[in-house]
mmCIF file of C-alpha atoms in Angstrom:
data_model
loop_
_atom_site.group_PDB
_atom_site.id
_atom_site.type_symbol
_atom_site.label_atom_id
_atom_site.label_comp_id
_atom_site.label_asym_id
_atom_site.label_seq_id
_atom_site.Cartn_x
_atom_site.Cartn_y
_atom_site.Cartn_z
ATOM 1 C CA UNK A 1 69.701 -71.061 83.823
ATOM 2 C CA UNK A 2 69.430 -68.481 81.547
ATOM 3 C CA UNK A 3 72.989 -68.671 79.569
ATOM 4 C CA UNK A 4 73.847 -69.751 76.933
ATOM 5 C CA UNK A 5 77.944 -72.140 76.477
ATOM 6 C CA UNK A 6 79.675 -72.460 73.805
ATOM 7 C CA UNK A 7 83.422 -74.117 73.577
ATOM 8 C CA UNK A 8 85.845 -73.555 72.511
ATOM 9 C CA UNK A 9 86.274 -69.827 73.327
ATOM 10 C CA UNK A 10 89.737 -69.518 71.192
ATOM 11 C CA UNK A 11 89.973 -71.910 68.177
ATOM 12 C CA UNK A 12 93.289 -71.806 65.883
ATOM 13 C CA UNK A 13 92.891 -74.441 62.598
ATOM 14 C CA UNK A 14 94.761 -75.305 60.038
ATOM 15 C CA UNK A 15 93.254 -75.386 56.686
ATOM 16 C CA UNK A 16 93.058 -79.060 55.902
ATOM 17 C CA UNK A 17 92.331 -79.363 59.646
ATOM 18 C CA UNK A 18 88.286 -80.505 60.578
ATOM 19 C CA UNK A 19 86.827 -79.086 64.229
ATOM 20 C CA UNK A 20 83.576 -78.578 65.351
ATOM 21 C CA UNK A 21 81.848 -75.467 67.351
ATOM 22 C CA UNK A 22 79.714 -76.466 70.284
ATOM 23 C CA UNK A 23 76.768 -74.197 71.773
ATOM 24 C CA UNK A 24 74.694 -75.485 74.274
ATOM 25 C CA UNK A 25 71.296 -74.225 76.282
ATOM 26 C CA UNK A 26 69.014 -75.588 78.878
ATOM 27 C CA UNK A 27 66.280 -72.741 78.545
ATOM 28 C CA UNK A 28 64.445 -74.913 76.615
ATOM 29 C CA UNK A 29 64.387 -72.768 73.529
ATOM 30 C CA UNK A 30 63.391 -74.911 70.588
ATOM 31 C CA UNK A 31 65.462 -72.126 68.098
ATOM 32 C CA UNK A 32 69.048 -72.084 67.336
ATOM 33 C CA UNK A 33 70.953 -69.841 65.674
ATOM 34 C CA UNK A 34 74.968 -69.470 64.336
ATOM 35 C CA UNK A 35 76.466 -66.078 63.389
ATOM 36 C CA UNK A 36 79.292 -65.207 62.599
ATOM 37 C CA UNK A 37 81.059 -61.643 63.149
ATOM 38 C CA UNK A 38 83.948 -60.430 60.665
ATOM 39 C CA UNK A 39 85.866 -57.715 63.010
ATOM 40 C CA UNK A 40 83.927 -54.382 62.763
ATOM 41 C CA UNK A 41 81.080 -55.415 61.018
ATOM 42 C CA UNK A 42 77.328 -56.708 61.719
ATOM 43 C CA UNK A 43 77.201 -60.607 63.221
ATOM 44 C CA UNK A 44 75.501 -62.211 59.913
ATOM 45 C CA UNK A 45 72.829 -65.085 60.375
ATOM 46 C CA UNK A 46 74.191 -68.008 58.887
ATOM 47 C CA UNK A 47 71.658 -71.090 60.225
ATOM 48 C CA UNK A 48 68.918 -71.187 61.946
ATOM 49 C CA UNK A 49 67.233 -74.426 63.544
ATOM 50 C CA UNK A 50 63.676 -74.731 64.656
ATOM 51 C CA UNK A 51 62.868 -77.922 66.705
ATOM 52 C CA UNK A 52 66.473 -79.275 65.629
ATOM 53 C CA UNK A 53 65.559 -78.962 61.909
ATOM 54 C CA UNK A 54 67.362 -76.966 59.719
ATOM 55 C CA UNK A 55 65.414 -74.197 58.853
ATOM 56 C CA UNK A 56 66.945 -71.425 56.954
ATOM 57 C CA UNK A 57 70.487 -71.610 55.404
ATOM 58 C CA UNK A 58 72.056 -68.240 54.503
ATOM 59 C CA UNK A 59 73.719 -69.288 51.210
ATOM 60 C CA UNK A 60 76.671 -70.243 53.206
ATOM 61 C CA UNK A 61 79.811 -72.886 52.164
ATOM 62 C CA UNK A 62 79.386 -76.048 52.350
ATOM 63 C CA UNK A 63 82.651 -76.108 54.439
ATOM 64 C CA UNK A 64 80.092 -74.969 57.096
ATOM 65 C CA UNK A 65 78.338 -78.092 58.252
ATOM 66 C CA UNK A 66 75.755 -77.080 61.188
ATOM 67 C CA UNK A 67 74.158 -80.494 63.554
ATOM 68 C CA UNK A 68 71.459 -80.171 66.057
ATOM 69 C CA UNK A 69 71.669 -83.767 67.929
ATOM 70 C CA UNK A 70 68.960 -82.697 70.117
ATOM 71 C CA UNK A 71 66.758 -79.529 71.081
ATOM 72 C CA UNK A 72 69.796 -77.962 73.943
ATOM 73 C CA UNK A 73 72.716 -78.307 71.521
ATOM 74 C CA UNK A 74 73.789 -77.355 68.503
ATOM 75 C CA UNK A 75 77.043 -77.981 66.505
ATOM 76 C CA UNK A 76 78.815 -76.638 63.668
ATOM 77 C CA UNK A 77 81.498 -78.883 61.681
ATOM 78 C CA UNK A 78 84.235 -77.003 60.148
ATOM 79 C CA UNK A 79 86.244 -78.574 57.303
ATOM 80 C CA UNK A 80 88.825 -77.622 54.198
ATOM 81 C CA UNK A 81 87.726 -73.489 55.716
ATOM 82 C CA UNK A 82 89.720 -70.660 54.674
ATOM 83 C CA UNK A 83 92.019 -67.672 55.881
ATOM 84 C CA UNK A 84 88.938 -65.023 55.852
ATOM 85 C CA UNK A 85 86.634 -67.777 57.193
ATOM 86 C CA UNK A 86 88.669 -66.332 60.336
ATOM 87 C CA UNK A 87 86.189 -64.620 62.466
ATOM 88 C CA UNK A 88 84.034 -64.658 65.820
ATOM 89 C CA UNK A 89 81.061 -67.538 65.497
ATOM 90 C CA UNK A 90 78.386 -66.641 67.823
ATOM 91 C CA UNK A 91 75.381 -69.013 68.948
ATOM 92 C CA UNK A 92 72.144 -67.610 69.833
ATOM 93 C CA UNK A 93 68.265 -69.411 71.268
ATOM 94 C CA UNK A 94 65.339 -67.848 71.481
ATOM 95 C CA UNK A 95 61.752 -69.985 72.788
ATOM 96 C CA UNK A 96 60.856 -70.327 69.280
ATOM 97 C CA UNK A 97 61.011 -69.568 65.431
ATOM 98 C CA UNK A 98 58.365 -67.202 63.878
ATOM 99 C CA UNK A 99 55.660 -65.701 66.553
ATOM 100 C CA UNK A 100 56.305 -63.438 68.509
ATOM 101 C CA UNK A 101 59.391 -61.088 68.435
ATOM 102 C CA UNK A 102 61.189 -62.837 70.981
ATOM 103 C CA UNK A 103 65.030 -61.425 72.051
ATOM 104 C CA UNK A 104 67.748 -63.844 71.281
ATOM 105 C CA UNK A 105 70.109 -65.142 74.160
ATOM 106 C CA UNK A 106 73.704 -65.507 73.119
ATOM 107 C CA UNK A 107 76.520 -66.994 74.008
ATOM 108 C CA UNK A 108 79.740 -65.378 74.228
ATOM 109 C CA UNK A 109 81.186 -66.863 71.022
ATOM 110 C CA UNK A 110 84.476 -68.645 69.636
ATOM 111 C CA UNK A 111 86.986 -66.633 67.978
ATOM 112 C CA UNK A 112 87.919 -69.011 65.193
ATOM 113 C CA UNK A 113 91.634 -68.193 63.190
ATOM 114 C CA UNK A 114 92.397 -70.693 60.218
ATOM 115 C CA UNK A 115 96.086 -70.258 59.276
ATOM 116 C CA UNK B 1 70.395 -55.868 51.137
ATOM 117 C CA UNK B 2 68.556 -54.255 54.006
ATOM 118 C CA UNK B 3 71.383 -51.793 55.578
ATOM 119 C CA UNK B 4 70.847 -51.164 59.065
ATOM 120 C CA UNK B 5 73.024 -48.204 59.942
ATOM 121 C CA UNK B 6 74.059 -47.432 63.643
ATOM 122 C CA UNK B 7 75.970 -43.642 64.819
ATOM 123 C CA UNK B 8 78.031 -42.654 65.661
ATOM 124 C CA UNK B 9 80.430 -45.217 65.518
ATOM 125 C CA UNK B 10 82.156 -44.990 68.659
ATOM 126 C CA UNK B 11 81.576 -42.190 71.981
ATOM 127 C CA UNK B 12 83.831 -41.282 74.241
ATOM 128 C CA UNK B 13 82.215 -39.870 77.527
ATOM 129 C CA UNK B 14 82.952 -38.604 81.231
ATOM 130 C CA UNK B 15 80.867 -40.589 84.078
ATOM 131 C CA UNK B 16 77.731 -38.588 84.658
ATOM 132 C CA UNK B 17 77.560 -37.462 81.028
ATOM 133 C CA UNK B 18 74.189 -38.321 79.224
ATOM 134 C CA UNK B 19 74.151 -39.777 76.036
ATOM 135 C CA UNK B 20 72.521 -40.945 72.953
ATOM 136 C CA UNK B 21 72.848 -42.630 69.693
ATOM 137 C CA UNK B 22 70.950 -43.217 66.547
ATOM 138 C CA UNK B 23 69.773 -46.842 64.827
ATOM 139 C CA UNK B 24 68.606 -45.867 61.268
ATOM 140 C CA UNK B 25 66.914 -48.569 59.105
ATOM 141 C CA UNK B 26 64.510 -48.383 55.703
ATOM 142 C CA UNK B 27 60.855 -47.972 56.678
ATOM 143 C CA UNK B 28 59.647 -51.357 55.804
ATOM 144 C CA UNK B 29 57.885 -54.563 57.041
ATOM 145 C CA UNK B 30 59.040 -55.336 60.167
ATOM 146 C CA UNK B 31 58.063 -57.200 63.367
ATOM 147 C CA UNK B 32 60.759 -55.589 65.759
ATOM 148 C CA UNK B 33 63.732 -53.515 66.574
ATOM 149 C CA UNK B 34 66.178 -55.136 69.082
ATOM 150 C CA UNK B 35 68.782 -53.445 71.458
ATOM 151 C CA UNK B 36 71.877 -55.129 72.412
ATOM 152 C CA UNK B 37 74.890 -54.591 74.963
ATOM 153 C CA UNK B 38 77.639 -56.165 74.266
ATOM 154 C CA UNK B 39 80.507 -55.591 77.040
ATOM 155 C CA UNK B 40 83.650 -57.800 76.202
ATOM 156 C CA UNK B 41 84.674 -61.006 76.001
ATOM 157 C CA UNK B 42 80.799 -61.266 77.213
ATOM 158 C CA UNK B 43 77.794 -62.453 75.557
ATOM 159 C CA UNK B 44 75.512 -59.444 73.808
ATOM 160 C CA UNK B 45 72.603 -59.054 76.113
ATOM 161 C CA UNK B 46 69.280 -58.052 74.928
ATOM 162 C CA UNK B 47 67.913 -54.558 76.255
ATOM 163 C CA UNK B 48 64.776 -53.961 74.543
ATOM 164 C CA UNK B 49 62.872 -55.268 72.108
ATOM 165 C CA UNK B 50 60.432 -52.823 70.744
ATOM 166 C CA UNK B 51 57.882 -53.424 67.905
ATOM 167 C CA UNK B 52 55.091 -50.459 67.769
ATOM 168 C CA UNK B 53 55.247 -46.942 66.735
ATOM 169 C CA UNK B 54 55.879 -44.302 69.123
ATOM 170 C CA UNK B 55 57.072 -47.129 71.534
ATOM 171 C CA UNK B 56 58.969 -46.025 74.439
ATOM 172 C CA UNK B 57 61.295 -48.836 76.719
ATOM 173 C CA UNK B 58 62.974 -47.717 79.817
ATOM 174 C CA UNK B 59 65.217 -50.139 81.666
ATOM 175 C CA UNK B 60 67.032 -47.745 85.158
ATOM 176 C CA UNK B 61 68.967 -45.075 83.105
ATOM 177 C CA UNK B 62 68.506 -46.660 79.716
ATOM 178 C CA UNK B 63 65.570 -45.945 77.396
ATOM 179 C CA UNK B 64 64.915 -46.005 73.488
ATOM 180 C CA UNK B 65 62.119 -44.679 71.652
ATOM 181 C CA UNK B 66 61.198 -46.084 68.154
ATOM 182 C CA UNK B 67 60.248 -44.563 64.907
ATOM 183 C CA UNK B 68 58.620 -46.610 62.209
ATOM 184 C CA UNK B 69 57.112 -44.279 60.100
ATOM 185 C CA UNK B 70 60.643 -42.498 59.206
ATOM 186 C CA UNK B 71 63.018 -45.502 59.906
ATOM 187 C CA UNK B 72 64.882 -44.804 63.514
ATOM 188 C CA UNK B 73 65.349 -45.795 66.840
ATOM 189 C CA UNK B 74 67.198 -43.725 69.701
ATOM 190 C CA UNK B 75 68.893 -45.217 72.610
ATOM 191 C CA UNK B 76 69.369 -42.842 75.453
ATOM 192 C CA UNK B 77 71.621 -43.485 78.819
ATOM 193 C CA UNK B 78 71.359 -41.000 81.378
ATOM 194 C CA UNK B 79 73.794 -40.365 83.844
ATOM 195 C CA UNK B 80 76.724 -42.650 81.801
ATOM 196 C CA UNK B 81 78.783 -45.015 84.459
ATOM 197 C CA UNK B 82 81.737 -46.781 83.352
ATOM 198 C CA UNK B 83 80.097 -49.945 83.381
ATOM 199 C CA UNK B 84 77.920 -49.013 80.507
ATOM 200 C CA UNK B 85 80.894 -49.441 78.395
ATOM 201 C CA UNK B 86 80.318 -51.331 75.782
ATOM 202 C CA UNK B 87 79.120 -51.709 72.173
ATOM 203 C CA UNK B 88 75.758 -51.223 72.122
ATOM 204 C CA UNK B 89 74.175 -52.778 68.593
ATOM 205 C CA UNK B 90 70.945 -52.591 66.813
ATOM 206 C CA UNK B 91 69.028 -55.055 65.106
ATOM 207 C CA UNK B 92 65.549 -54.893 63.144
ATOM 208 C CA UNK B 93 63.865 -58.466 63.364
ATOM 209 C CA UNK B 94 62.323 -59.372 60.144
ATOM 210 C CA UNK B 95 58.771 -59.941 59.239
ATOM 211 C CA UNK B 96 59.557 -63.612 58.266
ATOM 212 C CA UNK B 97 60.188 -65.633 61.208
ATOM 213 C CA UNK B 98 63.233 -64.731 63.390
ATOM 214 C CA UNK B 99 65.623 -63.068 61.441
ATOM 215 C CA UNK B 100 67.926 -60.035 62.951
ATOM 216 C CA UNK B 101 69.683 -58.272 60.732
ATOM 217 C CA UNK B 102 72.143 -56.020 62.994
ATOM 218 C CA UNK B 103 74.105 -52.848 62.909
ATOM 219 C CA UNK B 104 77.611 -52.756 63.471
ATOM 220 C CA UNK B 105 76.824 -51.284 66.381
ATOM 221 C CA UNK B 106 78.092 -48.150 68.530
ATOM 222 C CA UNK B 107 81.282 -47.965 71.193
ATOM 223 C CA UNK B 108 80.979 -46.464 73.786
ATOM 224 C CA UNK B 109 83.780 -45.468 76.497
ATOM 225 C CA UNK B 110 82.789 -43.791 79.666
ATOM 226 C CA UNK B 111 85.742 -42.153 81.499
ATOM 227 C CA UNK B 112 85.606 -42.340 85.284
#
Protein backbone atom coordinates (compact mmCIF):
# COMPACT_ATOMS: atom_id res chain seq x y z
CA UNK A 1 0.00 0.00 0.00
CA UNK A 2 1.74 2.72 -1.22
CA UNK A 3 -0.91 5.77 -0.68
CA UNK A 4 -1.20 7.95 1.33
CA UNK A 5 -5.47 9.16 3.05
CA UNK A 6 -6.30 11.99 4.28
CA UNK A 7 -10.11 13.13 5.30
CA UNK A 8 -11.79 15.22 4.93
CA UNK A 9 -11.29 16.04 1.21
CA UNK A 10 -13.65 19.37 1.39
CA UNK A 11 -13.66 21.13 4.82
CA UNK A 12 -15.90 24.46 5.27
CA UNK A 13 -15.33 26.10 9.13
CA UNK A 14 -16.49 28.71 10.76
CA UNK A 15 -14.12 30.87 12.56
CA UNK A 16 -14.82 30.13 16.18
CA UNK A 17 -15.42 26.58 14.87
CA UNK A 18 -12.41 23.73 16.05
CA UNK A 19 -11.80 20.58 13.37
CA UNK A 20 -9.06 18.49 12.89
CA UNK A 21 -7.18 17.22 9.50
CA UNK A 22 -6.47 13.53 9.38
CA UNK A 23 -3.59 11.88 7.14
CA UNK A 24 -2.89 8.47 7.46
CA UNK A 25 -0.06 5.85 5.94
CA UNK A 26 0.77 2.24 6.31
CA UNK A 27 4.20 2.42 4.34
CA UNK A 28 5.79 2.51 7.39
CA UNK A 29 7.45 5.84 6.89
CA UNK A 30 8.61 7.13 10.24
CA UNK A 31 8.37 11.07 8.60
CA UNK A 32 5.39 13.19 8.38
CA UNK A 33 4.87 16.17 6.87
CA UNK A 34 1.78 19.07 6.56
CA UNK A 35 1.76 21.70 3.78
CA UNK A 36 -0.27 23.83 2.95
CA UNK A 37 -0.94 25.37 -0.70
CA UNK A 38 -2.40 29.08 -1.07
CA UNK A 39 -4.03 28.87 -4.80
CA UNK A 40 -1.19 29.47 -7.34
CA UNK A 41 1.60 29.40 -5.24
CA UNK A 42 4.37 26.81 -3.87
CA UNK A 43 2.83 24.10 -1.08
CA UNK A 44 4.89 25.60 2.06
CA UNK A 45 6.28 23.09 4.78
CA UNK A 46 4.62 23.85 7.82
CA UNK A 47 5.54 20.58 10.31
CA UNK A 48 7.45 17.98 10.02
CA UNK A 49 7.48 14.79 12.41
CA UNK A 50 10.25 12.29 12.70
CA UNK A 51 9.36 9.09 14.71
CA UNK A 52 6.04 10.99 15.86
CA UNK A 53 8.11 13.85 17.39
CA UNK A 54 7.77 17.14 16.35
CA UNK A 55 10.64 18.06 14.57
CA UNK A 56 10.70 21.27 12.76
CA UNK A 57 7.93 23.96 13.10
CA UNK A 58 7.83 26.57 10.30
CA UNK A 59 7.03 29.63 12.46
CA UNK A 60 3.46 28.83 11.98
CA UNK A 61 0.15 30.04 14.32
CA UNK A 62 -0.49 28.58 17.09
CA UNK A 63 -4.09 28.15 15.74
CA UNK A 64 -2.27 25.28 13.91
CA UNK A 65 -2.00 22.47 16.40
CA UNK A 66 -0.27 19.31 14.57
CA UNK A 67 -0.61 15.45 16.75
CA UNK A 68 1.14 12.36 15.74
CA UNK A 69 -0.73 9.58 18.04
CA UNK A 70 1.36 7.02 16.51
CA UNK A 71 4.01 6.44 13.61
CA UNK A 72 0.87 5.85 10.50
CA UNK A 73 -1.11 8.96 11.47
CA UNK A 74 -0.85 12.27 11.82
CA UNK A 75 -3.36 15.06 12.80
CA UNK A 76 -3.66 18.64 12.63
CA UNK A 77 -6.15 20.61 15.11
CA UNK A 78 -7.56 23.69 13.74
CA UNK A 79 -8.97 26.33 16.11
CA UNK A 80 -10.04 30.34 16.29
CA UNK A 81 -8.26 30.10 12.12
CA UNK A 82 -8.87 32.80 9.80
CA UNK A 83 -10.40 33.80 6.29
CA UNK A 84 -6.81 33.51 4.41
CA UNK A 85 -5.99 30.46 6.57
CA UNK A 86 -8.35 29.17 3.60
CA UNK A 87 -6.26 26.98 1.49
CA UNK A 88 -5.37 23.27 0.34
CA UNK A 89 -3.47 21.29 3.45
CA UNK A 90 -1.51 18.56 2.01
CA UNK A 91 0.12 15.54 4.03
CA UNK A 92 3.19 13.97 2.87
CA UNK A 93 5.69 10.53 4.38
CA UNK A 94 8.73 9.71 3.33
CA UNK A 95 10.91 6.38 5.15
CA UNK A 96 12.70 8.83 7.15
CA UNK A 97 13.98 12.39 8.18
CA UNK A 98 17.57 13.46 7.17
CA UNK A 99 19.63 10.64 5.04
CA UNK A 100 19.14 10.08 2.08
CA UNK A 101 17.10 12.25 -0.41
CA UNK A 102 14.16 10.22 -0.27
CA UNK A 103 10.80 11.41 -2.55
CA UNK A 104 7.85 12.30 -0.47
CA UNK A 105 4.44 10.39 -0.95
CA UNK A 106 1.41 12.61 -0.69
CA UNK A 107 -1.86 12.49 -0.18
CA UNK A 108 -4.33 14.20 -2.17
CA UNK A 109 -5.09 16.95 0.36
CA UNK A 110 -8.17 18.83 2.08
CA UNK A 111 -9.30 21.97 0.68
CA UNK A 112 -10.00 23.83 3.89
CA UNK A 113 -12.48 27.33 3.53
CA UNK A 114 -13.01 29.24 6.96
CA UNK A 115 -15.90 31.70 6.46
CA UNK B 1 14.15 33.14 1.14
CA UNK B 2 15.40 30.56 -1.31
CA UNK B 3 13.12 31.28 -4.59
CA UNK B 4 12.72 28.36 -6.63
CA UNK B 5 11.39 29.58 -9.95
CA UNK B 6 9.55 27.18 -12.44
CA UNK B 7 8.62 28.33 -16.59
CA UNK B 8 6.80 28.83 -18.13
CA UNK B 9 3.91 29.01 -16.16
CA UNK B 10 1.45 27.17 -18.01
CA UNK B 11 1.79 25.15 -21.89
CA UNK B 12 -0.66 24.50 -24.03
CA UNK B 13 0.21 21.59 -26.51
CA UNK B 14 -1.22 19.24 -29.40
CA UNK B 15 -0.83 15.29 -28.62
CA UNK B 16 2.43 14.23 -30.19
CA UNK B 17 4.05 17.61 -29.53
CA UNK B 18 7.38 17.43 -27.48
CA UNK B 19 7.96 19.57 -24.76
CA UNK B 20 10.03 21.06 -22.11
CA UNK B 21 10.23 23.33 -19.21
CA UNK B 22 12.73 24.98 -17.01
CA UNK B 23 13.22 24.64 -12.87
CA UNK B 24 15.67 27.49 -11.97
CA UNK B 25 17.04 27.65 -8.37
CA UNK B 26 20.31 29.58 -6.66
CA UNK B 27 23.43 27.41 -6.93
CA UNK B 28 23.75 26.43 -3.38
CA UNK B 29 23.98 23.52 -0.85
CA UNK B 30 21.73 21.10 -1.73
CA UNK B 31 21.05 17.35 -1.38
CA UNK B 32 18.37 17.03 -4.26
CA UNK B 33 16.08 18.30 -6.89
CA UNK B 34 12.60 16.62 -6.94
CA UNK B 35 10.04 16.30 -9.87
CA UNK B 36 6.44 16.17 -9.26
CA UNK B 37 3.10 15.46 -11.31
CA UNK B 38 0.36 16.61 -10.01
CA UNK B 39 -2.90 15.67 -12.18
CA UNK B 40 -6.15 16.87 -10.31
CA UNK B 41 -7.99 16.31 -7.54
CA UNK B 42 -4.95 13.61 -7.29
CA UNK B 43 -2.10 13.34 -5.07
CA UNK B 44 1.42 14.95 -6.61
CA UNK B 45 3.44 11.96 -7.56
CA UNK B 46 7.11 11.95 -7.43
CA UNK B 47 8.99 11.53 -10.91
CA UNK B 48 12.53 11.89 -10.22
CA UNK B 49 14.60 12.68 -7.70
CA UNK B 50 17.97 13.70 -8.89
CA UNK B 51 20.96 14.82 -6.72
CA UNK B 52 24.42 14.85 -8.87
CA UNK B 53 25.68 17.04 -11.53
CA UNK B 54 25.17 16.25 -15.02
CA UNK B 55 22.49 13.70 -13.78
CA UNK B 56 20.22 12.44 -16.33
CA UNK B 57 16.56 10.47 -15.21
CA UNK B 58 14.43 8.97 -17.83
CA UNK B 59 11.09 7.47 -16.84
CA UNK B 60 9.11 6.14 -20.78
CA UNK B 61 8.82 9.61 -22.50
CA UNK B 62 9.80 11.70 -19.51
CA UNK B 63 13.38 12.70 -18.68
CA UNK B 64 15.16 15.68 -16.78
CA UNK B 65 18.65 16.55 -16.72
CA UNK B 66 20.14 18.60 -13.78
CA UNK B 67 22.47 21.48 -13.53
CA UNK B 68 24.14 22.34 -10.28
CA UNK B 69 26.87 24.33 -11.18
CA UNK B 70 24.51 27.16 -12.86
CA UNK B 71 21.24 26.47 -10.87
CA UNK B 72 18.65 24.46 -13.37
CA UNK B 73 16.90 21.51 -14.05
CA UNK B 74 14.98 20.61 -17.43
CA UNK B 75 12.09 18.33 -17.66
CA UNK B 76 11.51 17.00 -21.10
CA UNK B 77 8.24 14.87 -22.37
CA UNK B 78 8.44 13.50 -25.67
CA UNK B 79 5.68 12.66 -27.68
CA UNK B 80 2.98 14.76 -25.18
CA UNK B 81 -0.42 12.53 -24.58
CA UNK B 82 -3.28 14.03 -22.96
CA UNK B 83 -2.78 12.20 -19.94
CA UNK B 84 0.36 14.05 -19.16
CA UNK B 85 -1.79 16.89 -18.27
CA UNK B 86 -1.04 18.17 -15.34
CA UNK B 87 1.04 20.57 -13.22
CA UNK B 88 4.23 19.41 -13.14
CA UNK B 89 6.28 21.16 -9.96
CA UNK B 90 9.79 21.39 -8.86
CA UNK B 91 11.30 21.16 -5.64
CA UNK B 92 15.09 21.43 -4.40
CA UNK B 93 15.44 19.28 -1.10
CA UNK B 94 17.55 21.02 1.36
CA UNK B 95 20.86 20.12 2.79
CA UNK B 96 19.33 19.94 6.35
CA UNK B 97 17.23 17.01 6.72
CA UNK B 98 14.09 16.75 4.51
CA UNK B 99 13.05 19.96 3.56
CA UNK B 100 11.43 20.73 -0.12
CA UNK B 101 11.08 23.94 -0.94
CA UNK B 102 8.85 23.86 -4.29
CA UNK B 103 8.08 25.87 -7.34
CA UNK B 104 4.78 26.87 -8.18
CA UNK B 105 5.03 24.64 -10.67
CA UNK B 106 4.18 24.48 -14.58
CA UNK B 107 0.54 23.62 -16.40
CA UNK B 108 0.47 21.86 -18.84
CA UNK B 109 -2.59 21.09 -21.34
CA UNK B 110 -2.17 18.63 -24.09
CA UNK B 111 -4.90 18.89 -26.79
CA UNK B 112 -6.00 15.59 -28.30
Amino acid sequence: DTEVTQTPKHLVMGMTNKKSLKCEQHMGHRAMYWYKQKAKKPPELMFVYSYEKLSINESVPSRFSPECPNSSLLNLHLHALQPEDSALYLCASSPQYGGSPHEQFFGPGTRLTVL
Amino acid sequence: ILNVEQSPQSLHVQEGDSTNFTCSFPSSNFYALHWYRWETAKSPEALFVMTLNGDEKKKGRISATLNTKEGYSYLYIKGSQPEDSATYLCALHMEYGNKLVFGAGTILRVKS
